[in-house]
Amino acid sequence: MTRPSSLPEWQRVAALAADPAVWPSLRALARAEPRRRQPTMLDAAGLVVDVSRHRLDDAAFSALFALARARDLDDAIAALLRGDPVNHTERRAALHTALRCTPDAVRHVDGVDVVPEVHATLARMRDFAAAVRAGRVLGHTGQALTHVVNLGIGGSDLGPQMVVEALRPVCPDPLDVRFVSNVDATHLVQTLRDLDPARTLFVVASKTFTTQETMANAASARAWLVDALGDPAAVRAHFVAISTNLEATRAFGVDPARVFGFRDWVGGRYSLWSAIGLPIALAVGFERFEALLAGARAMDAHYATAPLEHNAPVVLGLLAVWYATFCGCRSHAVVPYDQALHRWPAWLQQLDMESLGKHVDRAGRPVDHATGPVIWGEPGTNGQHAFFQLLHQGTQIVPVDFIVAARPIHALGDHHRLLVANCLAQSQALALGKTTDEARAEMRAAGVDATEADRLAPYRTFPGERPSTTIVFDALGPERLGALLALYEHRVHVQSVIWDLNAFDQWGVELGKQMAGSLAPLLADAPADGGVATDATTRALVARLQALRRG
């Protein structure tokens, strides 16, 4: 199997990136914008993706598209969408796109059309969510269930929580849905503090029903409920499971009629479209969940059919490859100018870094190039007062994604105009910067004497030439959010194809979990060696922790 780095198309991209003389200036590109051949405003499923502020000229863009074609990206997209076993290490498909298909679509996994099963699960979700929201689902004491606590971690928490937080402000009648993921008891205790057990429904989201953190939280939540209501039978009325382990859910006390499953071709970080999305339907209503699916479906269609040069996920994926692999950018910031998207960076961290944080290729060989960058961010304008100093004047080049809506969720005073102005100003400032001469002239015009202006000018110089993408849309709602989610899912897929990685396994998550399971007994009152294979540092830390615990 040919390594990507051995392709002449790869070498062409590397040569362009390695020669600073051929890197275009963003200031120059701003002036030359009308003459660029590569589209810089891409329309996709209701989103407008502006890629004009990147240090690539048409030659570099053309080289990246040539590399994509040499890596058979079109074929890889088709294979993903039709359900081929693209997750080769686990010998399964990655067919999360089937979860948002219309009922008349056909998607085969191992020769079986999975769409009817998908829609049967959606129908069960719709009926249950509607019944809970209407007050028809009663708890053990006969009261309606008005609070929901989702117990999950990773993909069973980050996606649903992010969507619920994003859509709650646009829903006139949201249900109180909360999320607990951390095994730190503080998370559960604080979440339950003001809840009425008689009116609380728990959703335990664990495919295997063995996830350590989730099951620890579920056991404590069950104890809290039973202690308050005085009857173990209450579990049946107050717990729902999203799992395929029917034996374990039954042993826990969950009513089999309240167990929702999903198949192994749905990866955790791609699972919010499945039964894992039940908290979304409970929080904001199934009709909004359906709209979320429709937005993602529209982006799927764009990804499947748009020419590479006009394909938003493809262009964003190739830009990510350009910076991470060829330009040495080891991190990527995402800054949504929308408080409702405050959990967006956390969701994207899992999607991107769990998918692309790989050091071997699909043939099991060590990769010979940089792969996934560190993803980080915070909502604007908060980020401006935290880390934008580094973005503007630091020694690292950090590509940035800006996300902003044209219309606000809440039309309050001048807030949204100021928000959008800040978003556009930051991307412009990163690109264009301010020269030393401009800084000096600005101070002189403000009345600063020449000596002081000369002294301060270096500190007030902004190098500029910092790349960014700006994504805009009409207003944040379920359809636009679905499209935005799918845009980034497919961007990750593009990167994985170019880098020859499996984006759908996550073996790196397992080692620490295995070690934690073996170390837990050691942290009880057992002797420090505990019979568990550990290194000297771990044994010393355990001994100190035990001593500190005993006081």
XYZ file of C-alpha atoms in Angstrom:
551
model
C 0.000 0.000 0.000
C 1.460 3.324 -1.102
C 2.160 5.835 1.617
C 0.498 9.219 1.045
C 3.851 10.970 1.526
C 5.362 9.055 -1.388
C 2.853 10.448 -3.878
C 4.136 13.151 -6.238
C 1.021 15.160 -5.422
C 1.997 15.106 -1.737
C 5.515 16.237 -2.639
C 4.098 19.087 -4.703
C 2.035 20.358 -1.732
C 5.051 19.978 0.570
C 7.248 21.976 -1.823
C 4.731 24.825 -1.969
C 4.347 24.911 1.811
C 8.115 24.811 2.408
C 8.899 27.862 0.293
C 7.868 31.045 2.133
C 8.455 33.005 -1.038
C 5.390 31.442 -2.613
C 3.125 31.917 0.393
C 0.711 34.701 -0.489
C 0.212 37.543 1.945
C -3.295 37.772 3.381
C -3.077 41.513 2.892
C -2.251 40.953 -0.744
C -4.972 38.333 -1.098
C -7.509 40.753 0.376
C -6.669 43.149 -2.435
C -6.601 40.412 -5.089
C -9.750 38.612 -3.934
C -11.817 39.218 -7.095
C -9.094 37.571 -9.211
C -8.867 34.254 -7.309
C -10.157 31.235 -9.203
C -10.828 28.975 -6.226
C -14.228 29.844 -4.686
C -13.773 31.472 -1.305
C -17.441 31.627 -0.309
C -18.908 28.135 -0.208
C -22.644 27.518 0.216
C -23.584 24.229 1.860
C -26.891 23.202 3.459
C -27.755 26.723 4.596
C -24.238 27.558 5.783
C -21.882 30.064 4.170
C -18.249 29.045 4.622
C -15.731 31.831 3.971
C -12.224 30.492 3.283
C -10.762 33.692 1.823
C -8.450 34.317 4.808
C -6.055 31.446 4.260
C -2.492 31.655 3.011
C -3.039 29.634 -0.141
C -3.052 30.887 -3.664
C -4.717 29.060 -6.533
C -1.614 26.950 -7.156
C -1.626 25.630 -3.599
C -5.375 24.965 -3.682
C -4.952 23.123 -6.976
C -2.156 21.028 -5.503
C -4.348 20.064 -2.531
C -7.215 19.034 -4.795
C -4.783 17.002 -6.883
C -3.640 15.271 -3.689
C -7.272 14.568 -2.766
C -7.840 12.951 -6.130
C -4.630 10.953 -5.848
C -5.913 9.681 -2.486
C -9.216 8.671 -4.209
C -11.255 10.930 -1.946
C -14.367 10.654 -4.120
C -14.312 6.868 -3.773
C -13.710 7.141 -0.019
C -16.730 9.418 0.372
C -18.904 6.979 -1.563
C -17.629 4.037 0.498
C -18.416 5.822 3.761
C -21.929 6.791 2.709
C -22.948 3.419 1.304
C -21.882 1.485 4.410
C -18.635 -0.212 3.424
C -16.583 -1.494 6.403
C -14.392 1.625 6.509
C -13.613 0.973 10.189
C -11.260 -1.816 9.192
C -9.707 -2.557 12.598
C -13.127 -3.405 14.029
C -14.431 -4.778 10.717
C -17.528 -2.623 10.631
C -19.155 0.256 8.793
C -19.293 3.811 10.077
C -22.774 4.518 8.851
C -23.950 7.284 11.174
C -25.301 9.025 8.062
C -27.955 6.272 7.833
C -29.375 7.563 11.116
C -30.549 10.704 9.339
C -31.830 9.087 6.122
C -35.457 9.464 5.061
C -37.627 6.326 5.389
C -37.514 5.651 1.639
C -33.702 5.508 1.552
C -31.760 2.254 1.404
C -28.501 1.647 3.265
C -27.028 -1.815 3.551
C -24.766 -3.189 6.260
C -23.708 -6.806 5.703
C -26.422 -7.118 3.093
C -29.233 -5.880 5.341
C -31.071 -2.593 4.793
C -30.742 -0.800 8.135
C -33.077 2.126 7.419
C -36.300 0.399 8.588
C -34.679 -0.402 11.946
C -33.413 3.176 12.260
C -36.905 4.559 11.749
C -38.466 2.030 14.099
C -36.130 3.314 16.827
C -36.927 6.917 15.911
C -40.648 6.150 16.219
C -40.119 4.724 19.719
C -38.081 7.789 20.664
C -40.795 10.092 19.305
C -43.559 8.351 21.243
C -41.636 8.206 24.512
C -40.415 11.805 24.320
C -43.902 13.062 23.505
C -45.407 11.128 26.413
C -42.843 12.422 28.900
C -43.156 16.010 27.698
C -46.956 15.790 27.891
C -46.827 14.512 31.480
C -48.254 11.100 30.595
C -45.246 9.144 31.886
C -45.617 8.840 35.640
C -43.089 8.056 38.314
C -43.397 5.491 41.075
C -45.608 7.744 43.192
C -47.932 8.663 40.318
C -46.459 12.084 39.613
C -45.410 13.289 36.179
C -41.682 13.187 35.409
C -40.504 16.759 34.944
C -36.713 16.406 35.269
C -34.334 14.225 33.249
C -30.735 13.379 34.150
C -28.609 11.808 31.424
C -25.839 9.573 32.748
C -23.185 8.992 30.096
C -19.666 9.953 29.120
C -17.780 10.720 25.923
C -20.066 10.451 22.927
C -22.971 9.561 25.213
C -22.647 12.969 26.857
C -20.771 15.535 24.763
C -22.961 15.470 21.656
C -26.384 15.370 23.308
C -25.364 17.934 25.920
C -23.977 20.316 23.325
C -27.145 20.071 21.209
C -29.478 20.490 24.188
C -27.544 23.556 25.349
C -27.637 24.977 21.810
C -31.340 24.395 21.192
C -32.770 25.058 24.645
C -32.792 28.850 24.030
C -34.758 28.439 20.781
C -37.339 26.096 22.326
C -40.331 27.822 23.972
C -41.038 24.893 26.298
C -37.801 23.038 27.080
C -37.863 20.186 29.560
C -35.315 20.298 32.381
C -32.657 17.909 31.061
C -29.292 17.724 32.829
C -26.118 15.805 32.138
C -23.747 13.943 34.456
C -20.558 12.458 33.038
C -17.726 12.817 35.536
C -17.162 9.973 37.974
C -16.226 12.666 40.499
C -19.194 12.469 42.901
C -19.441 16.261 42.953
C -20.931 16.220 39.460
C -23.771 13.897 40.435
C -24.394 15.374 43.874
C -24.566 18.945 42.594
C -26.855 17.930 39.731
C -29.313 16.130 42.006
C -29.239 18.700 44.793
C -32.466 20.529 43.889
C -34.330 17.673 42.171
C -37.388 15.828 43.431
C -36.742 12.069 43.177
C -40.447 11.403 42.620
C -40.361 13.542 39.463
C -36.919 12.630 38.088
C -36.175 10.331 35.141
C -32.676 8.940 34.597
C -31.326 8.007 31.157
C -28.346 5.655 31.416
C -26.432 5.832 28.131
C -23.921 3.014 27.775
C -23.969 0.646 24.821
C -22.421 -2.202 26.818
C -23.873 -1.092 30.163
C -20.399 -1.588 31.602
C -18.796 1.862 31.146
C -17.035 2.405 34.458
C -17.854 6.058 35.050
C -21.423 5.804 33.793
C -22.266 2.713 35.799
C -20.776 4.199 38.984
C -23.021 7.231 38.520
C -26.003 5.039 37.663
C -25.554 2.937 40.812
C -25.390 6.040 42.986
C -28.408 7.583 41.233
C -30.378 4.382 41.825
C -29.406 4.411 45.498
C -30.475 8.096 45.763
C -33.849 7.259 44.203
C -34.538 4.119 46.214
C -33.481 5.773 49.451
C -35.872 8.665 48.817
C -38.841 6.635 47.604
C -38.307 3.642 49.858
C -38.915 0.950 47.258
C -36.454 -0.774 44.854
C -39.359 -1.218 42.448
C -39.179 2.536 41.790
C -36.222 1.933 39.487
C -38.533 0.510 36.833
C -40.527 3.749 36.621
C -37.594 6.150 36.828
C -34.839 4.672 34.639
C -34.394 4.409 30.885
C -31.407 2.703 29.253
C -29.725 3.316 25.919
C -27.871 0.050 25.537
C -27.663 -3.243 23.693
C -26.973 -5.303 26.827
C -30.514 -6.356 27.705
C -29.376 -8.793 30.359
C -27.473 -6.100 32.251
C -30.252 -3.510 31.942
C -32.776 -6.030 33.260
C -30.525 -6.894 36.197
C -30.223 -3.172 36.966
C -34.003 -2.909 37.114
C -34.812 -1.140 33.840
C -38.114 -1.986 32.192
C -37.244 -3.818 28.925
C -39.803 -1.618 27.155
C -37.655 1.382 28.082
C -34.403 0.146 26.603
C -33.352 1.826 23.350
C -30.514 0.315 21.322
C -28.214 1.220 18.474
C -25.894 -0.827 16.296
C -22.119 -1.230 16.429
C -21.778 0.646 13.137
C -22.578 3.803 15.101
C -19.434 5.094 16.791
C -19.787 6.868 20.132
C -18.691 10.308 18.937
C -21.054 9.988 15.955
C -24.009 8.695 17.977
C -26.077 11.743 18.903
C -28.227 11.003 15.819
C -29.183 7.622 17.282
C -31.052 6.648 20.459
C -28.214 8.426 22.272
C -30.042 11.570 21.142
C -33.094 10.699 23.278
C -32.206 13.479 25.789
C -32.355 15.949 22.888
C -35.865 14.818 21.952
C -36.888 14.953 25.610
C -35.423 18.415 26.128
C -36.659 20.250 23.038
C -39.207 17.958 21.401
C -38.934 15.303 18.720
C -39.867 17.710 15.935
C -36.686 19.665 16.628
C -34.688 16.450 16.751
C -36.105 15.617 13.311
C -35.076 19.057 12.051
C -31.575 18.426 13.399
C -31.471 15.212 11.357
C -32.737 17.063 8.286
C -29.951 19.627 8.520
C -27.328 16.899 8.749
C -28.953 15.041 5.868
C -28.676 18.148 3.690
C -24.954 18.353 4.486
C -24.571 14.643 3.701
C -26.081 15.291 0.268
C -23.711 18.203 -0.297
C -20.728 16.073 0.727
C -21.826 13.293 -1.612
C -22.499 15.408 -4.697
C -20.655 18.739 -4.690
C -17.477 18.923 -6.806
C -14.367 18.901 -4.664
C -13.559 22.564 -5.307
C -17.051 23.594 -4.125
C -17.426 20.967 -1.403
C -17.306 22.663 2.012
C -16.207 19.639 4.102
C -13.563 18.801 1.499
C -12.149 22.328 1.396
C -12.087 22.588 5.196
C -10.480 19.162 5.496
C -7.771 20.022 2.980
C -7.070 23.302 4.737
C -6.710 21.407 8.019
C -4.221 19.058 6.356
C -2.311 22.012 4.876
C -1.793 23.624 8.265
C -1.281 20.548 10.470
C 0.962 18.534 8.164
C 2.652 20.968 5.838
C 2.798 24.194 7.856
C 3.584 22.818 11.309
C 0.493 24.194 13.060
C -0.044 21.924 16.030
C -3.300 23.370 17.304
C -6.555 24.690 15.896
C -8.930 27.071 17.690
C -12.700 27.125 17.287
C -14.561 30.216 18.489
C -18.352 30.235 18.196
C -19.767 33.727 18.608
C -22.903 32.310 20.181
C -23.291 31.540 23.871
C -25.704 28.717 23.018
C -22.735 26.939 21.403
C -20.585 27.127 24.527
C -20.145 23.325 24.518
C -19.200 23.241 20.828
C -15.404 23.214 21.425
C -15.729 20.284 23.866
C -17.814 18.282 21.375
C -15.369 19.051 18.570
C -12.396 18.034 20.703
C -13.698 14.490 20.958
C -14.784 14.293 17.326
C -11.475 15.528 15.959
C -8.859 14.315 18.433
C -10.358 10.885 19.067
C -10.667 10.385 15.307
C -7.346 11.825 14.168
C -5.031 11.342 17.137
C -3.401 8.313 15.488
C 0.251 7.373 14.965
C -0.206 4.402 12.613
C -1.835 4.305 9.213
C -4.479 1.919 7.907
C -1.773 -0.648 7.140
C -0.495 -0.533 10.731
C 2.681 1.363 9.812
C 3.955 4.358 11.790
C 2.935 7.520 9.982
C 5.736 9.716 8.728
C 3.898 13.028 8.972
C 1.967 15.088 11.508
C -1.686 14.136 11.952
C -4.374 15.585 14.206
C -3.772 18.947 15.911
C -4.983 19.923 19.373
C -8.494 21.384 19.165
C -9.439 24.057 21.659
C -11.605 27.123 22.034
C -14.177 29.129 23.917
C -17.168 31.235 22.898
C -16.454 34.755 21.717
C -16.230 37.345 23.125
C -14.952 35.523 26.212
C -12.033 34.111 24.263
C -10.952 37.581 23.206
C -10.230 38.378 26.839
C -8.445 35.072 27.463
C -6.333 33.609 24.658
C -6.582 36.007 21.720
C -3.373 37.686 22.836
C -1.548 34.520 21.784
C -3.520 34.292 18.542
C -2.622 37.844 17.556
C 0.918 38.335 18.848
C 2.182 34.922 19.930
C 4.943 33.015 18.178
C 2.656 30.173 17.085
C 0.355 30.256 14.073
C -3.040 28.906 15.150
C -5.754 28.607 12.482
C -9.126 29.731 13.840
C -12.725 28.864 12.967
C -15.235 31.646 13.643
C -18.931 30.706 13.777
C -21.670 33.355 13.900
C -25.370 33.742 13.058
C -26.873 36.699 11.216
C -29.884 36.855 13.535
C -29.788 36.502 17.322
C -31.708 34.110 19.508
C -32.564 37.027 21.782
C -32.983 40.432 20.124
C -31.901 42.433 23.146
C -30.673 45.972 22.629
C -27.397 46.259 20.731
C -25.978 42.943 21.876
C -26.004 41.033 18.597
C -24.634 43.868 16.502
C -21.693 44.153 18.910
C -21.220 40.384 18.899
C -21.059 40.144 15.101
C -18.834 43.223 14.879
C -16.368 41.585 17.250
C -16.384 38.345 15.260
C -15.706 40.061 11.944
C -13.142 42.402 13.475
C -11.141 39.561 15.009
C -10.859 37.606 11.770
C -9.869 40.784 9.911
C -7.325 41.760 12.571
C -5.751 38.296 12.561
C -5.387 38.437 8.799
C -4.278 42.004 8.216
C -2.533 42.876 11.472
C -0.922 46.264 12.018
C 2.562 47.224 10.889
C 5.039 49.082 13.084
C 4.697 52.146 10.893
C 0.923 51.999 11.189
C 1.152 51.636 14.973
C 3.524 54.600 15.189
C 1.363 56.756 12.944
C -1.751 55.879 14.916
C -0.129 56.977 18.168
C 1.238 60.182 16.656
C -2.273 60.994 15.373
C -3.576 60.485 18.930
C -1.074 63.036 20.256
C 1.663 60.710 21.551
C 5.077 62.323 21.166
C 7.546 60.823 18.692
C 9.906 59.305 21.283
C 7.124 57.530 23.147
C 5.549 56.378 19.873
C 8.873 54.881 18.788
C 9.220 53.124 22.138
C 5.729 51.606 22.104
C 5.428 50.815 18.380
C 6.961 47.296 18.590
C 4.482 46.326 21.315
C 1.561 47.603 19.297
C 2.625 45.827 16.117
C 0.481 42.897 14.993
C 2.166 40.586 12.483
C -1.125 39.544 10.892
C -1.054 36.752 8.314
C -2.990 34.556 10.792
C -5.461 32.292 8.942
C -9.112 31.819 9.782
C -12.375 30.425 8.437
C -15.677 32.187 9.083
C -18.924 30.209 8.993
C -22.160 32.196 8.919
C -25.837 31.272 8.688
C -29.193 32.938 9.141
C -30.041 31.903 12.717
C -29.160 29.117 15.112
C -31.833 26.441 15.007
C -31.960 22.659 14.717
C -31.491 22.498 10.935
C -28.493 24.806 10.863
C -26.993 23.065 13.870
C -27.426 19.672 12.201
C -25.687 20.940 9.082
C -22.854 22.408 11.145
C -22.345 19.138 13.029
C -22.251 17.104 9.823
C -19.891 19.630 8.200
C -17.291 18.948 10.884
C -17.916 15.182 10.882
C -17.149 15.096 7.167
C -14.178 17.459 7.521
C -12.622 14.917 9.874
C -13.294 12.153 7.347
C -11.480 14.111 4.627
C -8.420 14.517 6.845
C -8.404 10.811 7.660
C -8.463 9.889 3.977
C -5.581 12.198 3.095
C -3.556 10.954 6.086
C -4.559 7.286 5.547
C -5.973 6.925 9.072
C -8.916 5.018 10.468
C -11.086 7.815 11.870
C -13.556 5.446 13.486
C -11.626 3.479 16.111
C -10.134 4.805 19.351
C -7.759 2.294 20.863
C -5.917 5.073 22.654
C -8.896 5.492 24.982
C -8.586 1.954 26.299
C -5.176 1.724 27.975
C -5.843 4.228 30.730
C -9.272 2.685 31.365
C -7.705 -0.760 31.771
C -5.112 0.569 34.178
C -7.739 2.457 36.184
C -9.696 -0.752 36.634
C -6.670 -2.530 38.050
C -5.623 0.407 40.221
C -9.000 0.940 41.893
C -8.507 -1.936 44.385
C -5.057 -0.584 45.194
C -6.626 2.664 46.363
C -8.748 0.915 48.953
C -7.244 -0.050 52.280
C -5.125 -2.774 50.727
C -1.338 -2.663 51.142
C 0.449 -0.330 48.775
C 1.714 -3.127 46.517
C -1.774 -4.665 46.302
C -0.562 -7.410 44.015
C -1.206 -5.110 41.044
C 1.486 -4.590 38.424
C 2.381 -0.889 38.702
C 5.495 1.201 38.328
C 7.431 2.666 41.236
C 6.042 6.175 40.784
C 2.446 4.940 40.873
C 3.121 2.877 43.998
C 4.685 5.899 45.702
C 1.742 8.099 44.776
C -0.721 5.501 46.060
C 1.116 5.347 49.363
C 1.063 9.137 49.713
C -2.620 9.299 48.804
C -3.489 6.647 51.354
C -1.535 8.535 54.003
C -3.244 11.823 53.119
C -6.658 10.171 53.168
C -6.031 8.797 56.649
C -4.983 12.287 57.788
